[in-house]
Amino acid sequence: DTAVSQTPKYLVTQMGNDKSIKCEQNLGHDTMYWYKQDSKKFLKIMFSYNNKELIINETVPNRFSPKSPDKAHLNLHINSLELGDSAVYFCASSQDRGGRSPLHFGNGTRLTVT
Amino acid sequence: GENVEQHPSTLSVQEGDSAVIKCTYSDSASNYFPWYKQELGKRPQLIIDIRSNVGEKKDQRIAVTLNKTAKHFSLHITETQPEDSAVYFCAASVGGFKTIFGAGTRLFVKA
């Protein structure tokens, strides 16, 4: 059973389109995250939700909108996709909200914008 | 500011040798320091972590040391094997509410 699952695994789309990535965790964790990993492998935090409440919103363009319908789900919607949005997007969860416990990552969604 | 620096960016060792990766952090309030291993095309996975009340922690061939005064922490892998080849990330808790990652070290273990 996959602890943190995200879909789709691959997403290829054209500039200007809108797309969504979904994430679900069955670990009973209260906190979920979106991280972006660029082509140089750098992992950068984008958003964090704790029990459906947004607690971290890094300097991400407002074309990116996270949504957490419940504490087990965190989705990411991206409007007006740009070439620079191409990256691997990882969902993750942790037991606490303070960055003081391990992150459990999903398998990633490779987004390619053409 | 929030910063975690990691060195080297690439490390190549012979099988059986040791590998050391070093990180520094800027937030003196950081108190949790995990290390993640990411194999090609896969997700990052925790391999070891250390908290600020501990100076060293070991798990089989992997050890982590922490120097809070100098804001340094290091990963040591002994008796490296080809399957240790991966990208390794250090990380630190920052601001009491998030995890910031270093830029990663690509480790090659030559058989």
PDB file of C-alpha atoms in Angstrom:
ATOM      1  CA  ASP A   1       0.000   0.000   0.000  1.00  0.00           C
ATOM      2  CA  THR A   2       1.489   3.310  -1.080  1.00  0.00           C
ATOM      3  CA  ALA A   3       1.606   5.735   1.836  1.00  0.00           C
ATOM      4  CA  VAL A   4       1.627   8.942  -0.242  1.00  0.00           C
ATOM      5  CA  SER A   5       0.198   8.603  -3.715  1.00  0.00           C
ATOM      6  CA  GLN A   6      -0.009  11.279  -6.361  1.00  0.00           C
ATOM      7  CA  THR A   7      -1.475  11.323  -9.834  1.00  0.00           C
ATOM      8  CA  PRO A   8      -0.709  11.581 -12.609  1.00  0.00           C
ATOM      9  CA  LYS A   9       2.877  10.312 -12.795  1.00  0.00           C
ATOM     10  CA  TYR A  10       3.516  12.164 -16.054  1.00  0.00           C
ATOM     11  CA  LEU A  11       1.837  15.261 -17.401  1.00  0.00           C
ATOM     12  CA  VAL A  12       2.676  16.708 -20.813  1.00  0.00           C
ATOM     13  CA  THR A  13       0.800  19.825 -21.818  1.00  0.00           C
ATOM     14  CA  GLN A  14       1.071  23.013 -23.817  1.00  0.00           C
ATOM     15  CA  MET A  15       1.739  26.518 -22.607  1.00  0.00           C
ATOM     16  CA  GLY A  16      -1.342  28.337 -21.466  1.00  0.00           C
ATOM     17  CA  ASN A  17      -3.241  25.240 -20.372  1.00  0.00           C
ATOM     18  CA  ASP A  18      -4.575  24.581 -16.856  1.00  0.00           C
ATOM     19  CA  LYS A  19      -3.748  21.299 -15.097  1.00  0.00           C
ATOM     20  CA  SER A  20      -4.180  19.641 -11.716  1.00  0.00           C
ATOM     21  CA  ILE A  21      -2.155  17.165  -9.692  1.00  0.00           C
ATOM     22  CA  LYS A  22      -3.769  15.143  -6.926  1.00  0.00           C
ATOM     23  CA  CYS A  23      -2.225  13.763  -3.749  1.00  0.00           C
ATOM     24  CA  GLU A  24      -3.500  11.478  -1.027  1.00  0.00           C
ATOM     25  CA  GLN A  25      -1.827  10.083   2.094  1.00  0.00           C
ATOM     26  CA  ASN A  26      -2.976   7.183   4.266  1.00  0.00           C
ATOM     27  CA  LEU A  27      -0.489   7.709   7.097  1.00  0.00           C
ATOM     28  CA  GLY A  28      -2.861   9.697   9.268  1.00  0.00           C
ATOM     29  CA  HIS A  29      -0.502  12.694   9.116  1.00  0.00           C
ATOM     30  CA  ASP A  30      -1.802  16.189   9.794  1.00  0.00           C
ATOM     31  CA  THR A  31       0.567  18.082   7.510  1.00  0.00           C
ATOM     32  CA  MET A  32       0.998  17.885   3.739  1.00  0.00           C
ATOM     33  CA  TYR A  33       3.312  19.707   1.361  1.00  0.00           C
ATOM     34  CA  TRP A  34       4.084  20.420  -2.247  1.00  0.00           C
ATOM     35  CA  TYR A  35       7.738  20.553  -3.275  1.00  0.00           C
ATOM     36  CA  LYS A  36       9.113  21.433  -6.710  1.00  0.00           C
ATOM     37  CA  GLN A  37      12.276  19.731  -7.986  1.00  0.00           C
ATOM     38  CA  ASP A  38      13.874  21.462 -10.942  1.00  0.00           C
ATOM     39  CA  SER A  39      16.233  20.044 -13.563  1.00  0.00           C
ATOM     40  CA  LYS A  40      19.218  20.625 -11.265  1.00  0.00           C
ATOM     41  CA  LYS A  41      17.524  18.452  -8.623  1.00  0.00           C
ATOM     42  CA  PHE A  42      16.984  21.359  -6.233  1.00  0.00           C
ATOM     43  CA  LEU A  43      14.013  20.663  -3.911  1.00  0.00           C
ATOM     44  CA  LYS A  44      12.051  23.790  -3.041  1.00  0.00           C
ATOM     45  CA  ILE A  45       9.037  23.960  -0.775  1.00  0.00           C
ATOM     46  CA  MET A  46       5.968  25.562  -2.305  1.00  0.00           C
ATOM     47  CA  PHE A  47       3.063  25.060   0.087  1.00  0.00           C
ATOM     48  CA  SER A  48       2.167  23.372   3.326  1.00  0.00           C
ATOM     49  CA  TYR A  49      -1.211  22.560   4.824  1.00  0.00           C
ATOM     50  CA  ASN A  50      -1.918  21.456   8.362  1.00  0.00           C
ATOM     51  CA  ASN A  51      -5.319  19.852   8.845  1.00  0.00           C
ATOM     52  CA  LYS A  52      -6.741  21.743   5.827  1.00  0.00           C
ATOM     53  CA  GLU A  53      -5.237  25.070   6.913  1.00  0.00           C
ATOM     54  CA  LEU A  54      -2.597  26.749   4.726  1.00  0.00           C
ATOM     55  CA  ILE A  55       0.507  27.356   6.873  1.00  0.00           C
ATOM     56  CA  ILE A  56       3.255  27.857   4.310  1.00  0.00           C
ATOM     57  CA  ASN A  57       2.947  29.739   1.070  1.00  0.00           C
ATOM     58  CA  GLU A  58       6.366  30.447  -0.375  1.00  0.00           C
ATOM     59  CA  THR A  59       6.883  33.015  -3.115  1.00  0.00           C
ATOM     60  CA  VAL A  60       5.035  30.988  -5.685  1.00  0.00           C
ATOM     61  CA  PRO A  61       3.164  32.661  -8.595  1.00  0.00           C
ATOM     62  CA  ASN A  62      -0.544  32.889  -7.887  1.00  0.00           C
ATOM     63  CA  ARG A  63      -1.133  30.721 -10.957  1.00  0.00           C
ATOM     64  CA  PHE A  64      -0.476  27.885  -8.489  1.00  0.00           C
ATOM     65  CA  SER A  65      -3.378  27.191  -6.165  1.00  0.00           C
ATOM     66  CA  PRO A  66      -3.336  24.373  -3.628  1.00  0.00           C
ATOM     67  CA  LYS A  67      -6.529  22.914  -2.214  1.00  0.00           C
ATOM     68  CA  SER A  68      -6.963  20.598   0.739  1.00  0.00           C
ATOM     69  CA  PRO A  69     -10.495  19.176   0.997  1.00  0.00           C
ATOM     70  CA  ASP A  70      -9.484  17.157   4.061  1.00  0.00           C
ATOM     71  CA  LYS A  71      -6.257  16.395   5.887  1.00  0.00           C
ATOM     72  CA  ALA A  72      -5.572  13.298   3.786  1.00  0.00           C
ATOM     73  CA  HIS A  73      -5.717  15.123   0.450  1.00  0.00           C
ATOM     74  CA  LEU A  74      -3.775  18.010  -1.045  1.00  0.00           C
ATOM     75  CA  ASN A  75      -4.236  18.939  -4.686  1.00  0.00           C
ATOM     76  CA  LEU A  76      -2.341  21.445  -6.804  1.00  0.00           C
ATOM     77  CA  HIS A  77      -3.970  23.369  -9.618  1.00  0.00           C
ATOM     78  CA  ILE A  78      -1.833  25.326 -12.054  1.00  0.00           C
ATOM     79  CA  ASN A  79      -3.312  27.937 -14.383  1.00  0.00           C
ATOM     80  CA  SER A  80      -1.804  29.317 -17.576  1.00  0.00           C
ATOM     81  CA  LEU A  81       1.134  26.941 -17.617  1.00  0.00           C
ATOM     82  CA  GLU A  82       4.528  28.324 -18.636  1.00  0.00           C
ATOM     83  CA  LEU A  83       7.693  26.632 -19.919  1.00  0.00           C
ATOM     84  CA  GLY A  84       9.413  27.349 -16.607  1.00  0.00           C
ATOM     85  CA  ASP A  85       6.828  25.285 -14.750  1.00  0.00           C
ATOM     86  CA  SER A  86       8.377  22.123 -16.185  1.00  0.00           C
ATOM     87  CA  ALA A  87       9.696  20.169 -13.207  1.00  0.00           C
ATOM     88  CA  VAL A  88       8.945  17.210 -10.963  1.00  0.00           C
ATOM     89  CA  TYR A  89       6.351  18.059  -8.320  1.00  0.00           C
ATOM     90  CA  PHE A  90       6.467  16.026  -5.121  1.00  0.00           C
ATOM     91  CA  CYS A  91       3.711  15.776  -2.594  1.00  0.00           C
ATOM     92  CA  ALA A  92       4.804  14.898   0.938  1.00  0.00           C
ATOM     93  CA  SER A  93       3.335  14.475   4.398  1.00  0.00           C
ATOM     94  CA  SER A  94       4.690  14.594   7.931  1.00  0.00           C
ATOM     95  CA  GLN A  95       3.432  13.856  11.394  1.00  0.00           C
ATOM     96  CA  ASP A  96       3.864  17.380  12.716  1.00  0.00           C
ATOM     97  CA  ARG A  97       3.655  20.876  11.291  1.00  0.00           C
ATOM     98  CA  GLY A  98       6.966  22.129  12.588  1.00  0.00           C
ATOM     99  CA  GLY A  99       9.401  20.587  10.155  1.00  0.00           C
ATOM    100  CA  ARG A 100      10.609  18.421  13.040  1.00  0.00           C
ATOM    101  CA  SER A 101       9.618  15.013  11.701  1.00  0.00           C
ATOM    102  CA  PRO A 102      10.498  13.087   8.537  1.00  0.00           C
ATOM    103  CA  LEU A 103       8.860  13.867   5.242  1.00  0.00           C
ATOM    104  CA  HIS A 104       7.185  11.005   3.389  1.00  0.00           C
ATOM    105  CA  PHE A 105       7.220  11.739  -0.330  1.00  0.00           C
ATOM    106  CA  GLY A 106       4.961  10.588  -3.105  1.00  0.00           C
ATOM    107  CA  ASN A 107       6.508   9.249  -6.305  1.00  0.00           C
ATOM    108  CA  GLY A 108       6.366  12.604  -8.027  1.00  0.00           C
ATOM    109  CA  THR A 109       4.602  14.056 -11.054  1.00  0.00           C
ATOM    110  CA  ARG A 110       6.849  14.968 -13.976  1.00  0.00           C
ATOM    111  CA  LEU A 111       5.295  18.002 -15.636  1.00  0.00           C
ATOM    112  CA  THR A 112       6.503  18.938 -19.112  1.00  0.00           C
ATOM    113  CA  VAL A 113       5.218  22.137 -20.651  1.00  0.00           C
ATOM    114  CA  THR A 114       5.820  22.511 -24.381  1.00  0.00           C
TER     115      THR A 114
ATOM    116  CA  GLY B   1      17.981  34.000   6.436  1.00  0.00           C
ATOM    117  CA  GLU B   2      16.986  30.469   5.604  1.00  0.00           C
ATOM    118  CA  ASN B   3      19.820  28.632   3.998  1.00  0.00           C
ATOM    119  CA  VAL B   4      21.270  25.140   3.917  1.00  0.00           C
ATOM    120  CA  GLU B   5      24.531  24.752   2.014  1.00  0.00           C
ATOM    121  CA  GLN B   6      25.765  21.337   0.952  1.00  0.00           C
ATOM    122  CA  HIS B   7      29.163  20.188  -0.326  1.00  0.00           C
ATOM    123  CA  PRO B   8      30.411  18.661  -2.500  1.00  0.00           C
ATOM    124  CA  SER B   9      27.916  18.749  -5.352  1.00  0.00           C
ATOM    125  CA  THR B  10      29.461  15.603  -6.843  1.00  0.00           C
ATOM    126  CA  LEU B  11      31.455  12.868  -5.129  1.00  0.00           C
ATOM    127  CA  SER B  12      33.069   9.872  -6.749  1.00  0.00           C
ATOM    128  CA  VAL B  13      34.540   7.073  -4.601  1.00  0.00           C
ATOM    129  CA  GLN B  14      35.829   3.562  -5.104  1.00  0.00           C
ATOM    130  CA  GLU B  15      33.714   0.724  -3.748  1.00  0.00           C
ATOM    131  CA  GLY B  16      34.678   0.053  -0.145  1.00  0.00           C
ATOM    132  CA  ASP B  17      35.894   3.585   0.510  1.00  0.00           C
ATOM    133  CA  SER B  18      34.124   6.086   2.758  1.00  0.00           C
ATOM    134  CA  ALA B  19      32.077   9.056   1.592  1.00  0.00           C
ATOM    135  CA  VAL B  20      31.502  12.258   3.551  1.00  0.00           C
ATOM    136  CA  ILE B  21      28.973  14.965   2.710  1.00  0.00           C
ATOM    137  CA  LYS B  22      28.918  18.225   4.651  1.00  0.00           C
ATOM    138  CA  CYS B  23      26.194  20.771   5.278  1.00  0.00           C
ATOM    139  CA  THR B  24      25.907  24.090   7.051  1.00  0.00           C
ATOM    140  CA  TYR B  25      22.765  25.913   8.101  1.00  0.00           C
ATOM    141  CA  SER B  26      21.999  29.499   9.019  1.00  0.00           C
ATOM    142  CA  ASP B  27      19.002  29.361  11.374  1.00  0.00           C
ATOM    143  CA  SER B  28      20.314  28.927  14.917  1.00  0.00           C
ATOM    144  CA  ALA B  29      16.854  27.724  15.982  1.00  0.00           C
ATOM    145  CA  SER B  30      17.019  24.699  13.654  1.00  0.00           C
ATOM    146  CA  ASN B  31      16.689  21.540  15.717  1.00  0.00           C
ATOM    147  CA  TYR B  32      15.999  18.701  13.301  1.00  0.00           C
ATOM    148  CA  PHE B  33      18.375  17.539  10.559  1.00  0.00           C
ATOM    149  CA  PRO B  34      17.257  14.727   8.237  1.00  0.00           C
ATOM    150  CA  TRP B  35      19.147  13.179   5.328  1.00  0.00           C
ATOM    151  CA  TYR B  36      17.379  11.870   2.244  1.00  0.00           C
ATOM    152  CA  LYS B  37      18.557   9.578  -0.537  1.00  0.00           C
ATOM    153  CA  GLN B  38      17.077   9.906  -4.004  1.00  0.00           C
ATOM    154  CA  GLU B  39      17.768   7.219  -6.577  1.00  0.00           C
ATOM    155  CA  LEU B  40      17.385   8.014 -10.246  1.00  0.00           C
ATOM    156  CA  GLY B  41      13.753   8.600 -11.166  1.00  0.00           C
ATOM    157  CA  LYS B  42      12.524   7.910  -7.650  1.00  0.00           C
ATOM    158  CA  ARG B  43      11.315   9.881  -4.660  1.00  0.00           C
ATOM    159  CA  PRO B  44      13.558  11.147  -1.859  1.00  0.00           C
ATOM    160  CA  GLN B  45      13.567   8.783   1.112  1.00  0.00           C
ATOM    161  CA  LEU B  46      14.776   9.366   4.646  1.00  0.00           C
ATOM    162  CA  ILE B  47      17.939   7.438   5.492  1.00  0.00           C
ATOM    163  CA  ILE B  48      18.882   8.947   8.856  1.00  0.00           C
ATOM    164  CA  ASP B  49      18.092  11.982  10.974  1.00  0.00           C
ATOM    165  CA  ILE B  50      19.474  13.723  14.035  1.00  0.00           C
ATOM    166  CA  ARG B  51      18.043  16.161  16.556  1.00  0.00           C
ATOM    167  CA  SER B  52      19.854  19.040  18.155  1.00  0.00           C
ATOM    168  CA  ASN B  53      20.212  17.373  21.543  1.00  0.00           C
ATOM    169  CA  VAL B  54      22.414  14.659  20.025  1.00  0.00           C
ATOM    170  CA  GLY B  55      25.922  15.014  18.603  1.00  0.00           C
ATOM    171  CA  GLU B  56      26.153  11.785  16.640  1.00  0.00           C
ATOM    172  CA  LYS B  57      23.916   8.989  15.426  1.00  0.00           C
ATOM    173  CA  LYS B  58      24.790   5.761  13.655  1.00  0.00           C
ATOM    174  CA  ASP B  59      22.818   3.199  11.691  1.00  0.00           C
ATOM    175  CA  GLN B  60      24.938   0.380  10.286  1.00  0.00           C
ATOM    176  CA  ARG B  61      27.183   1.926   7.585  1.00  0.00           C
ATOM    177  CA  ILE B  62      25.648   5.385   7.889  1.00  0.00           C
ATOM    178  CA  ALA B  63      26.409   7.981  10.544  1.00  0.00           C
ATOM    179  CA  VAL B  64      25.531  11.619  11.009  1.00  0.00           C
ATOM    180  CA  THR B  65      27.350  14.160  13.178  1.00  0.00           C
ATOM    181  CA  LEU B  66      26.097  17.546  14.328  1.00  0.00           C
ATOM    182  CA  ASN B  67      28.058  20.544  15.587  1.00  0.00           C
ATOM    183  CA  LYS B  68      25.473  23.070  16.777  1.00  0.00           C
ATOM    184  CA  THR B  69      28.018  25.708  17.672  1.00  0.00           C
ATOM    185  CA  ALA B  70      29.461  25.748  14.182  1.00  0.00           C
ATOM    186  CA  LYS B  71      26.084  24.986  12.553  1.00  0.00           C
ATOM    187  CA  HIS B  72      27.595  22.048  10.676  1.00  0.00           C
ATOM    188  CA  PHE B  73      26.292  18.552  10.141  1.00  0.00           C
ATOM    189  CA  SER B  74      27.739  15.725   8.099  1.00  0.00           C
ATOM    190  CA  LEU B  75      26.796  12.370   6.624  1.00  0.00           C
ATOM    191  CA  HIS B  76      29.337   9.568   6.674  1.00  0.00           C
ATOM    192  CA  ILE B  77      28.909   6.408   4.639  1.00  0.00           C
ATOM    193  CA  THR B  78      31.474   3.663   5.251  1.00  0.00           C
ATOM    194  CA  GLU B  79      32.279   0.640   3.070  1.00  0.00           C
ATOM    195  CA  THR B  80      30.423   2.152   0.145  1.00  0.00           C
ATOM    196  CA  GLN B  81      28.678  -0.140  -2.315  1.00  0.00           C
ATOM    197  CA  PRO B  82      27.482   0.508  -5.890  1.00  0.00           C
ATOM    198  CA  GLU B  83      23.880   0.625  -4.632  1.00  0.00           C
ATOM    199  CA  ASP B  84      24.817   3.662  -2.526  1.00  0.00           C
ATOM    200  CA  SER B  85      25.064   5.622  -5.787  1.00  0.00           C
ATOM    201  CA  ALA B  86      22.316   8.267  -5.658  1.00  0.00           C
ATOM    202  CA  VAL B  87      21.695  11.930  -4.880  1.00  0.00           C
ATOM    203  CA  TYR B  88      21.859  12.717  -1.169  1.00  0.00           C
ATOM    204  CA  PHE B  89      20.120  15.722   0.368  1.00  0.00           C
ATOM    205  CA  CYS B  90      20.693  17.230   3.754  1.00  0.00           C
ATOM    206  CA  ALA B  91      17.873  19.279   5.269  1.00  0.00           C
ATOM    207  CA  ALA B  92      17.110  21.369   8.313  1.00  0.00           C
ATOM    208  CA  SER B  93      14.027  22.553  10.117  1.00  0.00           C
ATOM    209  CA  VAL B  94      13.736  26.296   9.671  1.00  0.00           C
ATOM    210  CA  GLY B  95      11.587  28.887  11.377  1.00  0.00           C
ATOM    211  CA  GLY B  96      10.062  26.145  13.494  1.00  0.00           C
ATOM    212  CA  PHE B  97       7.675  25.085  10.760  1.00  0.00           C
ATOM    213  CA  LYS B  98       9.309  23.892   7.547  1.00  0.00           C
ATOM    214  CA  THR B  99      12.099  21.787   6.083  1.00  0.00           C
ATOM    215  CA  ILE B 100      14.682  23.399   3.811  1.00  0.00           C
ATOM    216  CA  PHE B 101      16.917  21.224   1.641  1.00  0.00           C
ATOM    217  CA  GLY B 102      20.511  21.523   0.581  1.00  0.00           C
ATOM    218  CA  ALA B 103      21.277  21.462  -3.139  1.00  0.00           C
ATOM    219  CA  GLY B 104      22.144  17.760  -3.138  1.00  0.00           C
ATOM    220  CA  THR B 105      25.283  15.654  -3.624  1.00  0.00           C
ATOM    221  CA  ARG B 106      25.496  13.215  -6.481  1.00  0.00           C
ATOM    222  CA  LEU B 107      27.436  10.207  -5.176  1.00  0.00           C
ATOM    223  CA  PHE B 108      29.021   7.744  -7.605  1.00  0.00           C
ATOM    224  CA  VAL B 109      30.424   4.512  -6.214  1.00  0.00           C
ATOM    225  CA  LYS B 110      32.699   2.798  -8.720  1.00  0.00           C
ATOM    226  CA  ALA B 111      32.860  -0.991  -8.601  1.00  0.00           C
TER     227      ALA B 111
END
